XYZ file of C-alpha atoms in Angstrom:
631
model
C 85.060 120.463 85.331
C 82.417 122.892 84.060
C 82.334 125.844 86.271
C 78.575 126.532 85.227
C 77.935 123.088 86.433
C 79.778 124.231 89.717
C 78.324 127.198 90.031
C 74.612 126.262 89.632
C 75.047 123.569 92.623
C 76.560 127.195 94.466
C 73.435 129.056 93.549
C 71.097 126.329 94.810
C 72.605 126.644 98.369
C 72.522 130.268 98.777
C 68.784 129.393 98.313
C 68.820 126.819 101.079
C 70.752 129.015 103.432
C 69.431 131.927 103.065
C 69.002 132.265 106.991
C 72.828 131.971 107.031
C 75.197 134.733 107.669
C 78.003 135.240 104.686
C 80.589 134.226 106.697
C 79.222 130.793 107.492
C 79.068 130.359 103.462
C 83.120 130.194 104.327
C 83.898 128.305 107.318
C 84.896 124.549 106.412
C 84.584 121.035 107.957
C 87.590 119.888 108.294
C 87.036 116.581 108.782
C 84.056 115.972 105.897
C 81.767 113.229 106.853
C 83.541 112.414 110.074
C 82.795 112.767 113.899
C 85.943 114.322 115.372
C 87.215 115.266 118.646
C 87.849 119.229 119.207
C 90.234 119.934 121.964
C 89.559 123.960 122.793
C 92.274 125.794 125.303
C 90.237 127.554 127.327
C 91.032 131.130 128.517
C 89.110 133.518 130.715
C 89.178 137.500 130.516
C 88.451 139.580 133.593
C 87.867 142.864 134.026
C 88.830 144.226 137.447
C 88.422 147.955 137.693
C 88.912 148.555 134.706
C 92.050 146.347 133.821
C 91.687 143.640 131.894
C 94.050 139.919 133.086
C 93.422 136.499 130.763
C 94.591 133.561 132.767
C 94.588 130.286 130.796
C 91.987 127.393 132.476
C 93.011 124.067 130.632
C 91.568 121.773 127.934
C 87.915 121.388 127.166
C 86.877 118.475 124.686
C 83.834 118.319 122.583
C 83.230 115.629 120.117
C 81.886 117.194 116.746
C 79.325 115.179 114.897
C 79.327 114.695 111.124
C 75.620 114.319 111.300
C 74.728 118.143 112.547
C 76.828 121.565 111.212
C 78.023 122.302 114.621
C 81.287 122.775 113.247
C 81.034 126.254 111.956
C 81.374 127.264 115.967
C 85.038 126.755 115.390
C 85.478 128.944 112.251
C 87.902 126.687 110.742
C 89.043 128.064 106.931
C 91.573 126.150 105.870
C 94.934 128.316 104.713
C 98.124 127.731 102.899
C 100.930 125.171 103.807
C 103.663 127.105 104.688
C 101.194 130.005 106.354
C 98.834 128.039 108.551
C 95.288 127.888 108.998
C 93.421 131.151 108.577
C 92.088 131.624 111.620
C 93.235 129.878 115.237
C 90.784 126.120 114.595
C 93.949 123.325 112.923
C 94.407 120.165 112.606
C 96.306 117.642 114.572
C 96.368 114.033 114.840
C 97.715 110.882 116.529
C 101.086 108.710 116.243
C 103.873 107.951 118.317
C 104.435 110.249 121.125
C 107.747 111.822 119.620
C 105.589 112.550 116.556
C 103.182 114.157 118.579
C 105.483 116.241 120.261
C 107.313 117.307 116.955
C 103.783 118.286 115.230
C 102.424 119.922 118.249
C 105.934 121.784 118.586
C 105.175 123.338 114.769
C 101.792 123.873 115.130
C 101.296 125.739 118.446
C 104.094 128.844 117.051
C 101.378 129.524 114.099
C 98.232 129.312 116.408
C 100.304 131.961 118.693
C 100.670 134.102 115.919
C 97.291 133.918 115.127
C 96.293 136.016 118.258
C 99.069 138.361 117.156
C 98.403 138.790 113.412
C 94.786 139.615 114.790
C 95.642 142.312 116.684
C 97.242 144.052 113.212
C 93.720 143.790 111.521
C 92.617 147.085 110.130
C 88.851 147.837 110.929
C 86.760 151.158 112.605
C 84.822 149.410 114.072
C 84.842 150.015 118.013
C 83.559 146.028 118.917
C 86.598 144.747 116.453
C 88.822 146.890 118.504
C 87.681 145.619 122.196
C 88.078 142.124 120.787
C 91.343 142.462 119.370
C 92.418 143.599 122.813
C 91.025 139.950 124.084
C 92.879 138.155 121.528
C 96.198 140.270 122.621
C 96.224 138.973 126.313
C 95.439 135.419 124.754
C 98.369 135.858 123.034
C 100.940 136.814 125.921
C 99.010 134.051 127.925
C 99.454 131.662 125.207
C 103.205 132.186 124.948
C 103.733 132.548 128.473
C 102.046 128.793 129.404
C 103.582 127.451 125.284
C 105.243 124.125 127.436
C 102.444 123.868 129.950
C 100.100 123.611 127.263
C 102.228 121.083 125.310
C 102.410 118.869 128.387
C 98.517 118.836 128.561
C 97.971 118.253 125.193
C 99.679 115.047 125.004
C 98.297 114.113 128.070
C 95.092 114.143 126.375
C 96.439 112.616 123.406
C 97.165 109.529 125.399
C 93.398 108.898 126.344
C 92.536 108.348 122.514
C 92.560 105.467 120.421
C 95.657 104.704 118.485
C 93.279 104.610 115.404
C 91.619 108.134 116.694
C 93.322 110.157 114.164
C 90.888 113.264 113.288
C 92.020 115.355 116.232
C 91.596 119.589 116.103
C 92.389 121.866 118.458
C 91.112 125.763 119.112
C 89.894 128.638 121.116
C 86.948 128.937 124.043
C 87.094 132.458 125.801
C 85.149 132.977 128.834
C 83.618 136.177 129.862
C 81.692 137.288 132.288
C 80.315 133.837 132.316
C 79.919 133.178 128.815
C 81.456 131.086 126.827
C 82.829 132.040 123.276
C 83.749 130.158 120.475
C 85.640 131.721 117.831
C 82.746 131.445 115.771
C 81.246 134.376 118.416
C 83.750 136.986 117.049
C 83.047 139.829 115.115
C 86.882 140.146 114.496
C 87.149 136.209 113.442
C 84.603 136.496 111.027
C 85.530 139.708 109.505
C 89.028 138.046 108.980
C 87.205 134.919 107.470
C 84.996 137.297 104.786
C 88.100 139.402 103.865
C 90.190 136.425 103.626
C 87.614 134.714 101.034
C 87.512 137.953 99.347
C 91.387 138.334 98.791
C 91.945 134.676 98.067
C 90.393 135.764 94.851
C 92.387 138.169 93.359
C 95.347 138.206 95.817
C 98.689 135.979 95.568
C 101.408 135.579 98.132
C 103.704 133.879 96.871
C 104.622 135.401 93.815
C 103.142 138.447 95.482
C 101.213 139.545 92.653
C 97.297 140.904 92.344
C 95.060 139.965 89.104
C 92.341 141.895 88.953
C 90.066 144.023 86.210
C 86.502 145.688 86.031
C 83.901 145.694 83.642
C 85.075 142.624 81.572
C 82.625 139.841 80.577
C 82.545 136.789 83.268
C 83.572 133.198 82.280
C 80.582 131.838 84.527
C 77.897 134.232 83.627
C 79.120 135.308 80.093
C 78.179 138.939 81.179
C 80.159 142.205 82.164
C 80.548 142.243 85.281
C 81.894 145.123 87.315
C 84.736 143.299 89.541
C 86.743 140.601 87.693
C 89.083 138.371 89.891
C 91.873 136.191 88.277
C 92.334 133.385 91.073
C 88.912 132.460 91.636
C 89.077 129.037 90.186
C 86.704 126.785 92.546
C 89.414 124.417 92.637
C 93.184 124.535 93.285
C 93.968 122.731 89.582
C 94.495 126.276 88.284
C 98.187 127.590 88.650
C 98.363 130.768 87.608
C 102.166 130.531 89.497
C 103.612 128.374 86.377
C 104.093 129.843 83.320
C 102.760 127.552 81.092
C 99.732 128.425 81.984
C 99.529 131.934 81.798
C 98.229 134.510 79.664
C 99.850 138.273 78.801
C 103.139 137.460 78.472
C 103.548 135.373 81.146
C 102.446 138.177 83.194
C 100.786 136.932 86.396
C 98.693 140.180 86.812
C 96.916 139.297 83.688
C 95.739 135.752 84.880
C 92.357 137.668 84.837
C 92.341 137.014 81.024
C 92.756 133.421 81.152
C 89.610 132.974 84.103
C 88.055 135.774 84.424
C 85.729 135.442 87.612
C 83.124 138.047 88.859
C 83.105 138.729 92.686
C 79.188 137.379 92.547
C 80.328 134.493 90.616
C 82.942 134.088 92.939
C 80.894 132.890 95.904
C 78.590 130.694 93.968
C 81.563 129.078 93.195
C 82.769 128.514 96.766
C 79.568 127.175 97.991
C 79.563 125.132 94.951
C 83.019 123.475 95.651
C 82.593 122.947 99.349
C 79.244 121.141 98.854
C 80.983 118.689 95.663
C 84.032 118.112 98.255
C 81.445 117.529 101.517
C 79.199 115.622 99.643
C 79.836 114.429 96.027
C 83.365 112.851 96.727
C 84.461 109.108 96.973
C 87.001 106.737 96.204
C 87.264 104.090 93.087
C 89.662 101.145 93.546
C 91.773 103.741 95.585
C 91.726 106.801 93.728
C 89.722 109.623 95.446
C 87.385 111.409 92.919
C 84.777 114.011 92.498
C 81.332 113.944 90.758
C 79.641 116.810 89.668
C 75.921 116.248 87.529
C 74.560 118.760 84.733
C 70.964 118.957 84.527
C 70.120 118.638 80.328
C 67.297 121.046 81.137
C 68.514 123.786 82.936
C 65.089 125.749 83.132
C 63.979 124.013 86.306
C 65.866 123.802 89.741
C 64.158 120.756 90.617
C 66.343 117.930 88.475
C 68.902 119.406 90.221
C 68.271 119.106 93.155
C 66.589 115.282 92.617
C 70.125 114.238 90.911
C 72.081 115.867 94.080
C 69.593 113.750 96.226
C 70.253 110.507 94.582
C 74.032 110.670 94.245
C 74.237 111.794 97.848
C 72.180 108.687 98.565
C 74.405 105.889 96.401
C 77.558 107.931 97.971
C 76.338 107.321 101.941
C 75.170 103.591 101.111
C 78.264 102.948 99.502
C 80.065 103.777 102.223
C 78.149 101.893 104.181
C 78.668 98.879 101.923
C 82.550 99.349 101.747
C 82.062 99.307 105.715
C 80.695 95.976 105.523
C 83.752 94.561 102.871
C 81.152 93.467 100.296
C 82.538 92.708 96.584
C 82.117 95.600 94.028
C 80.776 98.225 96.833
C 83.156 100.660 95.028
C 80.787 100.280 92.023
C 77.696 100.623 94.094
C 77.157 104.594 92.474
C 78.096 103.810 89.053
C 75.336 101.102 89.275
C 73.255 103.647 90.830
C 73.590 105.574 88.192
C 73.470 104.003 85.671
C 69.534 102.862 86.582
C 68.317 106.750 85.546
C 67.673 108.377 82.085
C 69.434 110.222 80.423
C 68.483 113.402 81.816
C 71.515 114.937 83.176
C 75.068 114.557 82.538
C 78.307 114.098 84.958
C 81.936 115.344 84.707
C 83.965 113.341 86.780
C 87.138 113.887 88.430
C 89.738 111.683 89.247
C 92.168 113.616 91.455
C 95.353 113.572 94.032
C 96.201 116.645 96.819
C 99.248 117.460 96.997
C 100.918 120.698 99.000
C 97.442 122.159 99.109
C 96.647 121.626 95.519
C 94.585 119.274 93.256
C 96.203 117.462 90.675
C 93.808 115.779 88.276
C 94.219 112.851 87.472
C 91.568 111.465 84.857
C 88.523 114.419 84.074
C 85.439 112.557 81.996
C 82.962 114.973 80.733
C 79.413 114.836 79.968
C 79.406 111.174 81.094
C 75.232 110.122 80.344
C 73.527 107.529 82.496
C 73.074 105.573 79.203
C 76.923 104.825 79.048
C 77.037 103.844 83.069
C 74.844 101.097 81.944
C 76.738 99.806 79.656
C 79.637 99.540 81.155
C 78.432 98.740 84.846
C 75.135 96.421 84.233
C 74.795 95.665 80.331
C 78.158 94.184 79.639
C 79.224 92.862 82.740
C 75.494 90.645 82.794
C 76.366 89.571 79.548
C 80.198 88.347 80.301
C 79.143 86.843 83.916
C 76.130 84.582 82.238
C 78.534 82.315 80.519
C 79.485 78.995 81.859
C 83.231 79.489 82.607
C 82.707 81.516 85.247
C 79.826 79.755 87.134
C 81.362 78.265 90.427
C 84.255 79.552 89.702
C 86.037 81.102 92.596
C 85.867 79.248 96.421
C 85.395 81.558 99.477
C 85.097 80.116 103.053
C 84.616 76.881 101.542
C 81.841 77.668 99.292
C 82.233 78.191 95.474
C 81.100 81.191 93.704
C 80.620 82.452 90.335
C 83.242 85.184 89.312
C 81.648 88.126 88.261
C 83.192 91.416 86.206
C 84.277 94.524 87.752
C 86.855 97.548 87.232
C 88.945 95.301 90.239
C 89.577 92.931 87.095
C 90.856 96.040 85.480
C 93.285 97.361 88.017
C 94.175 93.824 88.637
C 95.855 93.999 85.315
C 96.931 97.344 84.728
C 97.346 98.682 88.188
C 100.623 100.787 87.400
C 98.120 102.871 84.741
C 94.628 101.972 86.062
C 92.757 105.764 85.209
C 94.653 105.680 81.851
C 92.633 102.463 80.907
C 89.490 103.370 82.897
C 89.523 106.620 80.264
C 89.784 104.499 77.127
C 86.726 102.101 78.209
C 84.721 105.354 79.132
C 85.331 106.923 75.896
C 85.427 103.699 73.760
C 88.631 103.770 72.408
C 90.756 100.646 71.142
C 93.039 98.393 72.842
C 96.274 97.089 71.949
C 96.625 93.303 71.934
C 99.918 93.656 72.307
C 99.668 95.653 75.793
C 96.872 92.956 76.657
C 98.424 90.489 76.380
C 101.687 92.271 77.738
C 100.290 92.967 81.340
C 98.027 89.665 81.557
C 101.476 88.142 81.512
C 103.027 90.247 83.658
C 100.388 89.679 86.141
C 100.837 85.748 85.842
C 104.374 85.807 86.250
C 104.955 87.887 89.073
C 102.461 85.998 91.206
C 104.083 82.485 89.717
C 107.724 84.267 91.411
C 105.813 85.207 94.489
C 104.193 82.101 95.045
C 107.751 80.338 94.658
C 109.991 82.567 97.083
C 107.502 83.839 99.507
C 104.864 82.748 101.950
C 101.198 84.030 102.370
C 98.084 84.271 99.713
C 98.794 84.336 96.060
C 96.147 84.170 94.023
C 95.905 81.036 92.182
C 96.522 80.917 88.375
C 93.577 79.416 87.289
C 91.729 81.903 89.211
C 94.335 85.137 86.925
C 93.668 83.186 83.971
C 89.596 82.948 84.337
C 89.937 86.994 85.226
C 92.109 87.666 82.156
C 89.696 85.499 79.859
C 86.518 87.742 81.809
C 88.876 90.838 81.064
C 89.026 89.806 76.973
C 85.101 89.160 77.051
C 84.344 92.324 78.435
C 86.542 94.059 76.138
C 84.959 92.514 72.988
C 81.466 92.856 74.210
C 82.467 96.893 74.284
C 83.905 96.548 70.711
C 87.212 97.891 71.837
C 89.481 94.689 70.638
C 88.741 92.672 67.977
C 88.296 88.844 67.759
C 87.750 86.516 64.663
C 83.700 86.176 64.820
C 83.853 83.650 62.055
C 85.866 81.301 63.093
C 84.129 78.030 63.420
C 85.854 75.012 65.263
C 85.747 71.446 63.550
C 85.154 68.575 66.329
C 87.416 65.795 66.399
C 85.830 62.649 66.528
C 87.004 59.653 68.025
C 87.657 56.227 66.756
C 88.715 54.620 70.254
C 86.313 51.282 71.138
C 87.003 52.185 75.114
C 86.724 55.826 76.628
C 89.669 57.563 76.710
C 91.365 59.290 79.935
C 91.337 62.055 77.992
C 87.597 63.723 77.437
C 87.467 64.935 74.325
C 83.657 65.873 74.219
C 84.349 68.022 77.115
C 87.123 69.585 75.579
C 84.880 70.083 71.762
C 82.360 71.747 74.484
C 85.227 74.008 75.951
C 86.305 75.974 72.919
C 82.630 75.921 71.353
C 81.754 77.514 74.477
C 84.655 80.013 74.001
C 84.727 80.415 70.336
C 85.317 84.429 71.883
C 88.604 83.586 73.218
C 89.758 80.610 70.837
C 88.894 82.152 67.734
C 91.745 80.176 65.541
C 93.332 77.381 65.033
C 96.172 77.761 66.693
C 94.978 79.419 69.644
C 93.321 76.066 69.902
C 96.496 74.200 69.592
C 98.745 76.110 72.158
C 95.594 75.389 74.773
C 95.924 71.512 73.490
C 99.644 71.986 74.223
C 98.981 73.043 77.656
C 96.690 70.587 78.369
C 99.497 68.486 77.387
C 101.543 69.336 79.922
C 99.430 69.601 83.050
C 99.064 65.805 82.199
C 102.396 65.304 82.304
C 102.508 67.579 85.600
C 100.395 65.103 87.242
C 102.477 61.982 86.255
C 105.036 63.389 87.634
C 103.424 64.889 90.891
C 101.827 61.159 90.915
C 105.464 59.007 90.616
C 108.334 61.367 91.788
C 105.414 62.054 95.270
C 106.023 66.506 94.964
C 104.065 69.111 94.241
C 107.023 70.946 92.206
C 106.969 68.826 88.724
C 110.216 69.148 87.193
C 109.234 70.093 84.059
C 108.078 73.576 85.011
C 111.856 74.451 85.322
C 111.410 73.716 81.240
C 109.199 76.590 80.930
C 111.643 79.769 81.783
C 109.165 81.123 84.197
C 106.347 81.223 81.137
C 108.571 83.736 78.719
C 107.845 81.517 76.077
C 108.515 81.878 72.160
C 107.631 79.566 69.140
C 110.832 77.460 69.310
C 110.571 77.127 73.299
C 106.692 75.904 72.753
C 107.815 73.718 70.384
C 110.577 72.030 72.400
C 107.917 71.916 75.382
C 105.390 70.104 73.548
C 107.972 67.525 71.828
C 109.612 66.973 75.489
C 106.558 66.851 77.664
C 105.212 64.265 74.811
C 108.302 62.466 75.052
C 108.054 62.402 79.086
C 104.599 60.872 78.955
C 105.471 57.882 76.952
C 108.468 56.809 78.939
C 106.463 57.193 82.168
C 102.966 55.333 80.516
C 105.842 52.873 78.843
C 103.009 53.655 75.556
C 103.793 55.365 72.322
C 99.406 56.078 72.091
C 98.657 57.381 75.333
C 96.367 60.690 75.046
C 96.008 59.628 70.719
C 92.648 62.383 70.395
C 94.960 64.783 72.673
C 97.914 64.410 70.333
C 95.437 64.610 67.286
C 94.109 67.823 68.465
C 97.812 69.041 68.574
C 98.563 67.722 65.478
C 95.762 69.706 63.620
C 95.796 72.622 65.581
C 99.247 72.977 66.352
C 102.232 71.147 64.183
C 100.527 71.755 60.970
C 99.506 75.352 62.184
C 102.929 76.240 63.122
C 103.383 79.436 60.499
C 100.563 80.955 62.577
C 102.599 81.194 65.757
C 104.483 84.259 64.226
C 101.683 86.025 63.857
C 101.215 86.027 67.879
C 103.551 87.880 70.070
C 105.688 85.998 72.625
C 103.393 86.880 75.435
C 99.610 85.989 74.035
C 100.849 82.357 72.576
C 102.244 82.192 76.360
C 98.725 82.933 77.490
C 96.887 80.615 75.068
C 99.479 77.801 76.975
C 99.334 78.825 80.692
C 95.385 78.845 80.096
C 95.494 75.017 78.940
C 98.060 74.568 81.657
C 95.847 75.709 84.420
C 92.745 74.633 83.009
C 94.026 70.797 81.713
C 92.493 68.893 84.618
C 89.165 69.555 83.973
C 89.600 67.339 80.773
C 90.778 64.354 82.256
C 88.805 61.575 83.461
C 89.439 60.100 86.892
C 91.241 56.808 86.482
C 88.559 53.853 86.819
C 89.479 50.760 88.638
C 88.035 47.160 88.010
């Protein structure tokens, strides 16, 4: 992710907030784009002739609205994972009372020492030091009612909804008959600022400090006076493992490898919180983060138009995914993909783990231009053909299948980003691992669908995806496909129709010349065409829907020899059961051309794409027979 990129988004809301103070540039939502429910233990200070008492009051609950920025009352910063949260404002959430219990249990010990660690906080300044006396009977108070305050908790806990699970808790003081929120405290917010401020050039854990002076900024490319080493906007940057340090390994000298200036520093932090708040969202279940580039960087005002519109497809899609509509996930790439090319996006496929971001997939410099061809230009050319009109039935009404990246993760769901990469940057596919996981997709739902109950989606339906999947692919130019091959009709020479309907099937692979581009690719469809006819003789006379013959086709691991043996078997079937050596005689022509005297071809396929080219007659075979007509 480019930290200028980052950085200008930072410097364009200092502008908008100037009337804030610099601490509220720090305190986080910590529940972004969510109403939440803020539980605040409520203690009162007296002063009785001089001598101060605190005497704890209960639980107060205010709901906190993702719409307005109330939440900066709280002064939530979020802090390590073994430390706790920087300032008294956590999280807590909702499951089965022993759970509750157990996280309350953990949490409740770091809030306490909170009030304590706040007491320890160096400063000369006389309010900091009558407010620190506050937080020091809050403390003893705190400890003093620790099961009392459990107890009421998960009282309170029991009046939410089981699915109410963005839950915080924190600190009201009242005085003299005011009521303070953390947010109120000079010593909270000077703990918030310094905290911000050491984050940058301090470490913990190795307990280790990078920092230089008058060295030339990574952001700015200037000198700068104070140069930090761990002010990376995001937590990707691990200046803890080795391989990823500078100096000899020496910690100290992370400054080297991202050198940061303190300025730079908080443009950063206003950057990141506003990509996380607002320019984050989720892609066939992988959270990500979208950051744009203005090509003109003269002029705030792109900037801030691109921010607008993003922020705009990012609410209504999450409005659409609300709903359940197909493709909502797509609903920004779409979006953008509508605009000119004036600005550019890094994207950033991600996963948190222990307080730090792991990227997953990072595009760069993505142009509008490219959204559109992969999102509208493609897809509109792959969905207009005729397989896929009426294709799919929901409630009881049929629908045309259209292309999206679902298609995609359908297929190669163990290594989705890897593949979303390749078709962003253009680069070629392997047939081989096509054709691999198509196959792999077919026969895992063919074992489900045999051993356990519920929806499995139906063949037909996986092999009309994987065919859309192959279209898309060659419309991008990333696989190739034999563009000159031209299919010969067969003709007939029968005085009386035939059951089987040969123009339709002549129409079929004209239609398709993209995905039967040979001969024999032609021939292994015949063959399993072949064999759903056989299918339904046998459905028809033995009165099941389990055809015995499947158990000939080892689950669809099929080879040349195995194919062969099918066709010669299922051939063999059909005439004992029609008691006629010339049933299906254009069928078996088609085979003969396509298939027998193609037969050297087959070894130029691997195992799984000539099992393809047969499961895809298979499930498509009916559609070429004519009902039976009665006198």
């Amino acid at each position: 992710m480019q930290d200028k990129a980052i950085a200008a988004i930072g410097e364009w809301q200092l502008e908008k907030n100037k009337g804030l103070e610099p601490v509220d540039l720090y305190i986080e939502n910590m529940f972004q784009g969510k109403d939440y429910q803020m539980l605040l233990l409520v203690f009162e200070i007296t002063n009785k002739e001089g001598k101060l008492s605190c005497e704890y009051k209960g639980i107060d609950i205010e709901k906190v609205s993702s719409e307005k920025e109330d939440y900066r009352k709280y002064a939530y910063r979020k802090g390590s994972a073994n430390g706790g949260d920087i300032t008294f404002t956590t999280k807590l959430f909702i499951g089965k009372k022993a759970e509750i219990i157990d996280n309350i249990r953990k949490k409740l010990p770091k809030v306490i020492k909170r009030h304590t660690e706040i007491v320890k906080f160096k400063s000369k300044i006389e309010r900091i030091h009558q407010e620190q006396e506050y937080f020091q009977l809050i403390g003893n108070t705190f400890s003093n009612n620790f099961f009392k305050i459990i107890r009421e908790i998960i009282s309170r806990f029991e009046n939410f909804a089981s699915k109410e699970n963005t839950i915080a808790i924190s600190t009201l003081i009242q005085m003299n008959g005011e009521a303070l929120y953390l947010r109120d405290c000079h010593v909270v917010k000077s703990i918030i600022l310094d905290s911000a401020s050491e984050t940058k050039f301090k470490r913990k854990s190795p307990n280790a400090q990078s920092k230089s002076i008058n060295k030339v900024c990574s952001v700015t490319s200037k000198k700068e006076i104070d140069i930090y080493g761990f002010a990376a906007p995001f937590s990707y940057s691990t200046p803890d493992k080795r391989g990823f340090l500078s100096g000899f390994f020496n910690i100290k000298n992370n400054w080297k490898n991202y050198p940061i200036s303190s300025d730079s520093a908080i443009v950063l932090e206003l950057g990141r919180k506003y990509i996380e708040e607002n320019l984050s969202a989720r892609f066939y279940g992988h959270d990500y983060l979208i950051v744009p580039n203005p090509i003109l960087k003269v002029d705030k005002l792109p900037l801030e138009k691109i921010i607008g519109l993003l922020r705009s497809a990012l609410i209504e899609q999450k409005n659409i995914s609300k709903e359940r509509k197909r493709r909502a996930e797509e609903f920004v790439m779409r979006t953008i993909a509508k605009e000119d090319n004036y600005f550019s996006l890094d994207i950033v496929f991600y996963k948190t783990a222990q307080a730090s971001m792991k990227i997953q997939l990072h595009l760069e410099e993505q142009l509008p231009s490219r959204f559109n061809k992969l999102f509208i230009e493609k897809p509109e050319k792959v969905n207009k053909r005729k397989l896929f009109k009426n294709a799919i039935k929901e409630n009881e009404e049929w629908k045309d299948l259209k292309f999206s990246f679902e298609i995609i993760k359908d297929f190669f769901e163990a290594h989705f980003l890897d593949n979303v990469n390749k078709i962003f940057r253009g680069q070629r596919f392997s047939i081989n691992y096509l054709y691999d996981n198509i196959m792999l997709l077919i026969r895992n739902n063919n074992n489900k669908r045999k051993s356990q109950n519920g929806y499995v989606e139906q063949t037909r339906i996986t092999v009309k995806k994987a065919i859309m999947l192959i279209a898309y692919l060659q419309e991008l130019e990333i696989i190739n496909y034999n563009k000159k091959y031209k299919y010969m009709d067969v003709e007939t020479n029968l005085k009386k129709e035939s059951r089987f309907n040969l123009e339709g099937f002549n129409a079929f692979v004209n239609e398709n010349s993209n995905f039967l581009d040979s001969d024999i690719k032609v021939g292994i469809f015949a063959v399993g065409v072949l064999v759903r006819f056989l299918y339904d003789i046998q459905s028809q006379s033995l009165n099941t829907s389990n055809p015995p013959f499947e158990n000939k086709l080892k689950g669809y691991k099929l080879n040349p020899e195995l194919l062969m043996n099918a066709y010669t078997e299922a051939l063999d079937k059909i005439q004992k059961y029609q008691k006629n050596n010339y049933v299906y005689t254009e069928l078996r022509e088609i085979v003969n051309n396509k298939f027998i005297l193609k037969t050297h071809d087959l070894n130029k396929m691997t195992n799984n794409e000539l099992s393809f080219y047969f499961v895809a007659g298979l499930e498509m075979g009916k559609q070429f027979k004519r009902e039976k007509k009665e006198n």
